[in-house]
């Protein structure tokens, strides 16, 4: 079976460097929040922009909650976000005590639609949380304009878009603050849970460093109510290795995406848009097709691990259905979830495997 993603291939590709990094931590005797986390934070921030600050945390969901708490949002504050995202985005908003409001997506980018955001802004709206879904940058310029006009904070969910760019500028540096997951399947993924926050203001970084460890100050007195959301040293050391390969690995993903797009351009499927002005991180390669269930069956019977991202939009899950504002006006999202299908995509995917995926899809459509 060709899987749709393969974290073990990423480990094998960088094995000797990762093994060395892990052994360095094991030998050091210091396992949580230490010099590896400090170095990762510094390297992650300068990878984006030297003016920014990074804070390592336990996972991407906590990163979202800590971003919101860090900029002073909480109970009763509404945050507009797309329903087409990982459940984690909305779980993180609720974890911070905020109220998520779901917006629709743009059919081309599949990211939050600026027009839909505008329809949802109300008197208790405090923030917009765009998600750069599948590695595709959201329309940040329009989103920032809406935010400015309505005095709203913007928090970028970059969990699927490490290293993506708009006009040469990395996502995560457009807004006030950004959250990243470093779960093993992500473009920058460890071998366990991990997350990181990127922000321009040193003041926010310092507050979040306190919040991630019980709200402690340097004397270990809790001065604000906090969490336990620490990043461990093994994950930080692995992420430092992976960060050095991120740009190359993303470029390999884009080469595969271009090959798929070229091969499928005459078929009755909607392809990911690859704009010249952007660098897509190509976390997931997702097409849309009317015969989605049939195609999925066909690919699986040909040992191709097609998948769904996601099987359900947030507003379609039992835990959220009819509870989160905006759920009854998401026509583009509802349509997308009948047609989406994820094809294999990871930097180590071999030429032969890519060709097998292409051949199978062409055979299905008898091209
Ligand atoms: C868009 C998005 N946001 C947030 C998260 C949360 O990350 P984690 O699983 O590390 O908590 C994920 C990962 O699944 C994600 O894809």
GROMACS .gro file of C-alpha atoms and ligand atoms in nm:
model
  383
    1UNK     CA    1   0.000   0.000   0.000
    2UNK     CA    2   0.135   0.346  -0.086
    3UNK     CA    3   0.041   0.553   0.222
    4UNK     CA    4  -0.087   0.912   0.189
    5UNK     CA    5   0.187   1.023   0.430
    6UNK     CA    6   0.484   0.849   0.590
    7UNK     CA    7   0.655   0.987   0.905
    8UNK     CA    8   0.885   0.684   0.922
    9UNK     CA    9   1.025   0.768   0.576
   10UNK     CA   10   1.110   1.113   0.711
   11UNK     CA   11   1.296   0.954   1.005
   12UNK     CA   12   1.485   0.719   0.772
   13UNK     CA   13   1.580   1.008   0.542
   14UNK     CA   14   1.746   1.199   0.828
   15UNK     CA   15   1.822   0.902   1.057
   16UNK     CA   16   2.185   0.959   1.150
   17UNK     CA   17   2.130   1.326   1.240
   18UNK     CA   18   1.814   1.243   1.437
   19UNK     CA   19   1.978   0.953   1.623
   20UNK     CA   20   2.268   1.180   1.717
   21UNK     CA   21   2.029   1.449   1.840
   22UNK     CA   22   1.832   1.201   2.052
   23UNK     CA   23   2.148   1.055   2.205
   24UNK     CA   24   2.275   1.404   2.285
   25UNK     CA   25   1.958   1.466   2.488
   26UNK     CA   26   1.963   1.126   2.659
   27UNK     CA   27   2.324   1.180   2.763
   28UNK     CA   28   2.255   1.533   2.888
   29UNK     CA   29   2.022   1.418   3.166
   30UNK     CA   30   1.790   1.720   3.108
   31UNK     CA   31   1.466   1.617   2.937
   32UNK     CA   32   1.206   1.896   2.943
   33UNK     CA   33   1.241   2.271   2.861
   34UNK     CA   34   1.618   2.302   2.836
   35UNK     CA   35   1.889   2.411   2.595
   36UNK     CA   36   1.741   2.217   2.299
   37UNK     CA   37   1.406   2.392   2.339
   38UNK     CA   38   1.584   2.730   2.370
   39UNK     CA   39   1.788   2.660   2.055
   40UNK     CA   40   1.483   2.533   1.864
   41UNK     CA   41   1.290   2.848   1.957
   42UNK     CA   42   1.570   3.069   1.836
   43UNK     CA   43   1.620   2.876   1.512
   44UNK     CA   44   1.248   2.853   1.440
   45UNK     CA   45   1.205   3.228   1.491
   46UNK     CA   46   1.500   3.322   1.270
   47UNK     CA   47   1.385   3.079   1.000
   48UNK     CA   48   1.078   3.304   0.977
   49UNK     CA   49   1.203   3.651   1.063
   50UNK     CA   50   1.478   3.765   1.302
   51UNK     CA   51   1.239   4.012   1.464
   52UNK     CA   52   1.005   3.734   1.580
   53UNK     CA   53   1.000   3.519   1.894
   54UNK     CA   54   0.909   3.152   1.924
   55UNK     CA   55   0.781   2.948   2.218
   56UNK     CA   56   0.781   2.568   2.217
   57UNK     CA   57   0.472   2.400   2.366
   58UNK     CA   58   0.331   2.050   2.408
   59UNK     CA   59   0.112   2.032   2.094
   60UNK     CA   60  -0.066   2.239   1.831
   61UNK     CA   61  -0.402   2.248   2.010
   62UNK     CA   62  -0.238   2.398   2.319
   63UNK     CA   63  -0.050   2.638   2.089
   64UNK     CA   64  -0.387   2.774   1.968
   65UNK     CA   65  -0.526   2.807   2.322
   66UNK     CA   66  -0.205   2.969   2.446
   67UNK     CA   67  -0.200   3.218   2.156
   68UNK     CA   68  -0.549   3.333   2.254
   69UNK     CA   69  -0.473   3.346   2.626
   70UNK     CA   70  -0.138   3.510   2.552
   71UNK     CA   71  -0.298   3.804   2.372
   72UNK     CA   72  -0.556   3.842   2.646
   73UNK     CA   73  -0.863   3.671   2.499
   74UNK     CA   74  -1.087   3.431   2.689
   75UNK     CA   75  -1.439   3.376   2.809
   76UNK     CA   76  -1.707   3.534   2.589
   77UNK     CA   77  -1.471   3.648   2.314
   78UNK     CA   78  -1.575   3.532   1.966
   79UNK     CA   79  -1.316   3.400   1.724
   80UNK     CA   80  -1.408   3.349   1.357
   81UNK     CA   81  -1.247   3.042   1.201
   82UNK     CA   82  -1.330   2.803   0.913
   83UNK     CA   83  -1.533   2.485   0.961
   84UNK     CA   84  -1.302   2.324   0.705
   85UNK     CA   85  -1.009   2.252   0.937
   86UNK     CA   86  -0.882   1.993   1.183
   87UNK     CA   87  -1.116   1.969   1.482
   88UNK     CA   88  -0.810   2.082   1.682
   89UNK     CA   89  -0.849   2.444   1.566
   90UNK     CA   90  -1.193   2.473   1.723
   91UNK     CA   91  -1.095   2.258   2.023
   92UNK     CA   92  -0.807   2.500   2.093
   93UNK     CA   93  -1.039   2.801   2.072
   94UNK     CA   94  -1.280   2.640   2.319
   95UNK     CA   95  -0.990   2.533   2.543
   96UNK     CA   96  -0.903   2.902   2.581
   97UNK     CA   97  -1.265   2.971   2.687
   98UNK     CA   98  -1.338   3.163   2.365
   99UNK     CA   99  -1.643   3.111   2.143
  100UNK     CA  100  -1.570   2.984   1.791
  101UNK     CA  101  -1.783   3.111   1.502
  102UNK     CA  102  -1.759   2.908   1.183
  103UNK     CA  103  -1.705   3.069   0.844
  104UNK     CA  104  -1.717   2.927   0.493
  105UNK     CA  105  -1.421   2.871   0.260
  106UNK     CA  106  -1.309   3.013  -0.072
  107UNK     CA  107  -1.354   2.745  -0.343
  108UNK     CA  108  -1.009   2.808  -0.496
  109UNK     CA  109  -0.782   2.832  -0.191
  110UNK     CA  110  -1.010   2.618   0.032
  111UNK     CA  111  -0.907   2.855   0.312
  112UNK     CA  112  -1.144   3.085   0.504
  113UNK     CA  113  -1.342   3.316   0.276
  114UNK     CA  114  -1.292   3.688   0.352
  115UNK     CA  115  -1.653   3.757   0.243
  116UNK     CA  116  -1.781   3.497   0.487
  117UNK     CA  117  -1.571   3.650   0.768
  118UNK     CA  118  -1.727   3.991   0.699
  119UNK     CA  119  -2.076   3.842   0.732
  120UNK     CA  120  -1.992   3.706   1.077
  121UNK     CA  121  -1.824   4.004   1.244
  122UNK     CA  122  -2.041   4.121   1.534
  123UNK     CA  123  -2.015   4.321   1.855
  124UNK     CA  124  -1.836   4.050   2.055
  125UNK     CA  125  -1.605   3.934   1.778
  126UNK     CA  126  -1.248   3.973   1.896
  127UNK     CA  127  -1.036   3.772   1.654
  128UNK     CA  128  -1.004   3.590   1.323
  129UNK     CA  129  -0.818   3.261   1.304
  130UNK     CA  130  -0.741   3.168   0.942
  131UNK     CA  131  -0.602   2.819   0.877
  132UNK     CA  132  -0.351   2.770   0.594
  133UNK     CA  133  -0.519   2.445   0.505
  134UNK     CA  134  -0.313   2.170   0.335
  135UNK     CA  135  -0.019   2.417   0.318
  136UNK     CA  136  -0.209   2.668   0.101
  137UNK     CA  137  -0.170   3.023   0.235
  138UNK     CA  138  -0.499   3.193   0.325
  139UNK     CA  139  -0.579   3.536   0.173
  140UNK     CA  140  -0.390   3.720   0.446
  141UNK     CA  141  -0.398   4.065   0.290
  142UNK     CA  142  -0.778   4.071   0.273
  143UNK     CA  143  -0.809   3.913   0.618
  144UNK     CA  144  -0.576   4.172   0.773
  145UNK     CA  145  -0.779   4.452   0.613
  146UNK     CA  146  -1.102   4.319   0.766
  147UNK     CA  147  -0.926   4.282   1.101
  148UNK     CA  148  -0.797   4.638   1.090
  149UNK     CA  149  -1.135   4.781   0.994
  150UNK     CA  150  -1.302   4.602   1.284
  151UNK     CA  151  -1.023   4.620   1.542
  152UNK     CA  152  -0.979   4.242   1.559
  153UNK     CA  153  -0.675   4.032   1.644
  154UNK     CA  154  -0.554   3.775   1.389
  155UNK     CA  155  -0.407   3.440   1.490
  156UNK     CA  156  -0.271   3.226   1.205
  157UNK     CA  157  -0.313   2.849   1.239
  158UNK     CA  158   0.001   2.737   1.052
  159UNK     CA  159  -0.013   2.372   1.162
  160UNK     CA  160  -0.025   2.252   0.802
  161UNK     CA  161   0.189   2.522   0.645
  162UNK     CA  162   0.540   2.529   0.796
  163UNK     CA  163   0.751   2.723   0.545
  164UNK     CA  164   0.467   2.836   0.314
  165UNK     CA  165   0.505   3.188   0.173
  166UNK     CA  166   0.307   3.470   0.015
  167UNK     CA  167   0.518   3.703  -0.204
  168UNK     CA  168   0.836   3.573  -0.037
  169UNK     CA  169   0.710   3.628   0.317
  170UNK     CA  170   0.649   3.327   0.541
  171UNK     CA  171   0.305   3.254   0.679
  172UNK     CA  172   0.304   3.301   1.054
  173UNK     CA  173   0.459   3.649   1.017
  174UNK     CA  174   0.149   3.824   0.879
  175UNK     CA  175  -0.061   3.833   1.195
  176UNK     CA  176  -0.009   3.919   1.560
  177UNK     CA  177   0.068   3.562   1.651
  178UNK     CA  178   0.070   3.214   1.497
  179UNK     CA  179   0.026   2.855   1.617
  180UNK     CA  180   0.197   2.546   1.474
  181UNK     CA  181   0.154   2.175   1.542
  182UNK     CA  182   0.467   1.960   1.517
  183UNK     CA  183   0.278   1.629   1.527
  184UNK     CA  184   0.474   1.353   1.344
  185UNK     CA  185   0.275   1.380   1.018
  186UNK     CA  186   0.330   1.756   0.982
  187UNK     CA  187   0.584   1.909   0.739
  188UNK     CA  188   0.788   1.992   1.048
  189UNK     CA  189   0.706   1.694   1.266
  190UNK     CA  190   0.874   1.525   1.561
  191UNK     CA  191   0.834   1.167   1.681
  192UNK     CA  192   0.572   1.262   1.938
  193UNK     CA  193   0.352   1.557   2.023
  194UNK     CA  194   0.490   1.907   1.994
  195UNK     CA  195   0.388   2.259   1.901
  196UNK     CA  196   0.529   2.607   1.867
  197UNK     CA  197   0.403   2.964   1.874
  198UNK     CA  198   0.552   3.250   1.672
  199UNK     CA  199   0.492   3.614   1.764
  200UNK     CA  200   0.627   3.958   1.691
  201UNK     CA  201   0.587   4.105   2.041
  202UNK     CA  202   0.840   3.994   2.302
  203UNK     CA  203   0.580   4.072   2.567
  204UNK     CA  204   0.344   3.801   2.425
  205UNK     CA  205   0.628   3.547   2.407
  206UNK     CA  206   0.718   3.609   2.770
  207UNK     CA  207   0.359   3.579   2.884
  208UNK     CA  208   0.317   3.251   2.693
  209UNK     CA  209   0.642   3.114   2.839
  210UNK     CA  210   0.492   3.177   3.180
  211UNK     CA  211   0.149   3.036   3.084
  212UNK     CA  212   0.301   2.712   2.948
  213UNK     CA  213   0.436   2.635   3.296
  214UNK     CA  214   0.169   2.711   3.558
  215UNK     CA  215   0.197   3.087   3.510
  216UNK     CA  216   0.532   3.085   3.691
  217UNK     CA  217   0.775   3.374   3.715
  218UNK     CA  218   1.149   3.309   3.747
  219UNK     CA  219   1.110   3.238   4.119
  220UNK     CA  220   0.852   2.969   4.031
  221UNK     CA  221   0.568   3.165   4.182
  222UNK     CA  222   0.246   3.138   3.981
  223UNK     CA  223   0.159   3.494   3.901
  224UNK     CA  224  -0.117   3.413   3.648
  225UNK     CA  225  -0.329   3.096   3.622
  226UNK     CA  226  -0.145   2.876   3.369
  227UNK     CA  227  -0.120   2.531   3.212
  228UNK     CA  228   0.130   2.254   3.177
  229UNK     CA  229   0.223   2.265   2.810
  230UNK     CA  230   0.597   2.207   2.798
  231UNK     CA  231   0.795   2.087   2.498
  232UNK     CA  232   1.039   1.808   2.574
  233UNK     CA  233   1.406   1.813   2.482
  234UNK     CA  234   1.399   1.504   2.257
  235UNK     CA  235   1.125   1.654   2.039
  236UNK     CA  236   1.303   1.992   2.028
  237UNK     CA  237   1.631   1.826   1.925
  238UNK     CA  238   1.454   1.630   1.648
  239UNK     CA  239   1.269   1.940   1.529
  240UNK     CA  240   1.601   2.128   1.506
  241UNK     CA  241   1.726   1.862   1.263
  242UNK     CA  242   1.402   1.862   1.064
  243UNK     CA  243   1.397   2.241   1.044
  244UNK     CA  244   1.725   2.235   0.853
  245UNK     CA  245   1.563   2.015   0.588
  246UNK     CA  246   1.221   2.180   0.581
  247UNK     CA  247   1.272   2.405   0.277
  248UNK     CA  248   1.417   2.116   0.070
  249UNK     CA  249   1.148   1.875   0.182
  250UNK     CA  250   0.875   2.127   0.095
  251UNK     CA  251   1.034   2.176  -0.248
  252UNK     CA  252   1.020   1.798  -0.305
  253UNK     CA  253   0.652   1.801  -0.216
  254UNK     CA  254   0.589   2.079  -0.469
  255UNK     CA  255   0.768   1.886  -0.746
  256UNK     CA  256   0.532   1.592  -0.684
  257UNK     CA  257   0.230   1.824  -0.677
  258UNK     CA  258   0.327   1.980  -1.009
  259UNK     CA  259   0.364   1.634  -1.159
  260UNK     CA  260   0.019   1.533  -1.034
  261UNK     CA  261  -0.138   1.861  -1.151
  262UNK     CA  262   0.016   1.822  -1.498
  263UNK     CA  263  -0.098   1.458  -1.528
  264UNK     CA  264  -0.455   1.529  -1.411
  265UNK     CA  265  -0.525   1.860  -1.584
  266UNK     CA  266  -0.764   1.716  -1.845
  267UNK     CA  267  -0.955   1.494  -1.602
  268UNK     CA  268  -1.292   1.590  -1.446
  269UNK     CA  269  -1.136   1.673  -1.111
  270UNK     CA  270  -1.061   1.998  -0.929
  271UNK     CA  271  -0.690   2.034  -0.854
  272UNK     CA  272  -0.507   2.229  -0.584
  273UNK     CA  273  -0.433   2.581  -0.707
  274UNK     CA  274  -0.060   2.654  -0.723
  275UNK     CA  275  -0.024   3.033  -0.753
  276UNK     CA  276   0.301   3.182  -0.887
  277UNK     CA  277   0.306   3.440  -0.608
  278UNK     CA  278   0.293   3.181  -0.330
  279UNK     CA  279   0.499   2.896  -0.198
  280UNK     CA  280   0.253   2.618  -0.112
  281UNK     CA  281   0.382   2.392   0.168
  282UNK     CA  282   0.187   2.102   0.009
  283UNK     CA  283   0.120   1.928   0.338
  284UNK     CA  284  -0.166   1.736   0.178
  285UNK     CA  285  -0.252   1.697  -0.190
  286UNK     CA  286  -0.631   1.708  -0.208
  287UNK     CA  287  -0.844   1.688  -0.522
  288UNK     CA  288  -1.220   1.717  -0.564
  289UNK     CA  289  -1.427   1.488  -0.779
  290UNK     CA  290  -1.797   1.403  -0.824
  291UNK     CA  291  -1.732   1.028  -0.815
  292UNK     CA  292  -1.533   1.058  -0.491
  293UNK     CA  293  -1.648   0.739  -0.316
  294UNK     CA  294  -1.601   0.525  -0.627
  295UNK     CA  295  -1.253   0.669  -0.687
  296UNK     CA  296  -1.156   0.611  -0.325
  297UNK     CA  297  -1.266   0.247  -0.348
  298UNK     CA  298  -1.079   0.203  -0.676
  299UNK     CA  299  -0.754   0.350  -0.542
  300UNK     CA  300  -0.767   0.142  -0.227
  301UNK     CA  301  -0.826  -0.174  -0.430
  302UNK     CA  302  -0.509  -0.078  -0.622
  303UNK     CA  303  -0.317  -0.042  -0.297
  304UNK     CA  304  -0.307   0.335  -0.301
  305UNK     CA  305  -0.378   0.487   0.039
  306UNK     CA  306  -0.623   0.757  -0.060
  307UNK     CA  307  -0.776   0.925   0.243
  308UNK     CA  308  -1.014   1.201   0.355
  309UNK     CA  309  -0.912   1.530   0.511
  310UNK     CA  310  -1.138   1.531   0.661
  311UNK     CA  311  -1.425   1.283   0.669
  312UNK     CA  312  -1.630   1.560   0.835
  313UNK     CA  313  -1.611   1.938   0.859
  314UNK     CA  314  -1.612   2.068   1.216
  315UNK     CA  315  -1.986   2.156   1.210
  316UNK     CA  316  -2.069   1.800   1.099
  317UNK     CA  317  -1.917   1.636   1.412
  318UNK     CA  318  -2.160   1.534   1.686
  319UNK     CA  319  -1.969   1.738   1.946
  320UNK     CA  320  -2.012   2.060   1.746
  321UNK     CA  321  -2.323   2.007   1.530
  322UNK     CA  322  -2.572   2.294   1.553
  323UNK     CA  323  -2.388   2.428   1.857
  324UNK     CA  324  -2.130   2.657   1.695
  325UNK     CA  325  -2.248   2.977   1.530
  326UNK     CA  326  -2.232   2.998   1.153
  327UNK     CA  327  -2.295   2.625   1.096
  328UNK     CA  328  -2.611   2.678   0.888
  329UNK     CA  329  -2.446   2.895   0.621
  330UNK     CA  330  -2.146   2.701   0.488
  331UNK     CA  331  -2.246   2.607   0.129
  332UNK     CA  332  -1.894   2.583  -0.015
  333UNK     CA  333  -1.771   2.374   0.277
  334UNK     CA  334  -2.072   2.141   0.259
  335UNK     CA  335  -2.014   2.085  -0.112
  336UNK     CA  336  -1.637   2.036  -0.066
  337UNK     CA  337  -1.694   1.757   0.189
  338UNK     CA  338  -1.884   1.551  -0.066
  339UNK     CA  339  -1.600   1.567  -0.318
  340UNK     CA  340  -1.264   1.580  -0.134
  341UNK     CA  341  -1.005   1.306  -0.159
  342UNK     CA  342  -0.642   1.306  -0.041
  343UNK     CA  343  -0.370   1.144  -0.253
  344UNK     CA  344  -0.025   1.028  -0.135
  345UNK     CA  345   0.210   1.321  -0.070
  346UNK     CA  346   0.538   1.325   0.123
  347UNK     CA  347   0.894   1.425   0.029
  348UNK     CA  348   1.024   1.067   0.013
  349UNK     CA  349   0.746   0.943  -0.220
  350UNK     CA  350   0.936   0.765  -0.501
  351UNK     CA  351   0.900   0.844  -0.870
  352UNK     CA  352   0.755   0.497  -0.924
  353UNK     CA  353   0.496   0.545  -0.653
  354UNK     CA  354   0.392   0.882  -0.799
  355UNK     CA  355   0.358   0.717  -1.140
  356UNK     CA  356   0.144   0.437  -0.992
  357UNK     CA  357  -0.093   0.696  -0.843
  358UNK     CA  358  -0.110   0.882  -1.176
  359UNK     CA  359  -0.171   0.564  -1.377
  360UNK     CA  360  -0.443   0.444  -1.141
  361UNK     CA  361  -0.630   0.774  -1.157
  362UNK     CA  362  -0.604   0.793  -1.534
  363UNK     CA  363  -0.724   0.433  -1.563
  364UNK     CA  364  -1.019   0.513  -1.340
  365UNK     CA  365  -1.125   0.793  -1.574
  366UNK     CA  366  -1.017   0.582  -1.877
  367UNK     CA  367  -0.799   0.864  -1.999
  368LIG     C1  368  -0.500   2.287   1.114
  368LIG     C2  369  -0.456   2.225   1.244
  368LIG     N1  370  -0.466   2.297   1.357
  368LIG     C3  371  -0.428   2.248   1.475
  368LIG     C4  372  -0.377   2.119   1.486
  368LIG     C5  373  -0.349   2.069   1.623
  368LIG     O1  374  -0.231   2.007   1.643
  368LIG     P1  375  -0.204   1.892   1.749
  368LIG     O2  376  -0.256   1.765   1.692
  368LIG     O3  377  -0.055   1.898   1.758
  368LIG     O4  378  -0.268   1.930   1.877
  368LIG     C6  379  -0.364   2.041   1.372
  368LIG     C7  380  -0.310   1.905   1.377
  368LIG     O5  381  -0.379   1.808   1.368
  368LIG     C8  382  -0.405   2.095   1.246
  368LIG     O6  383  -0.396   2.025   1.133
   0.00000   0.00000   0.00000
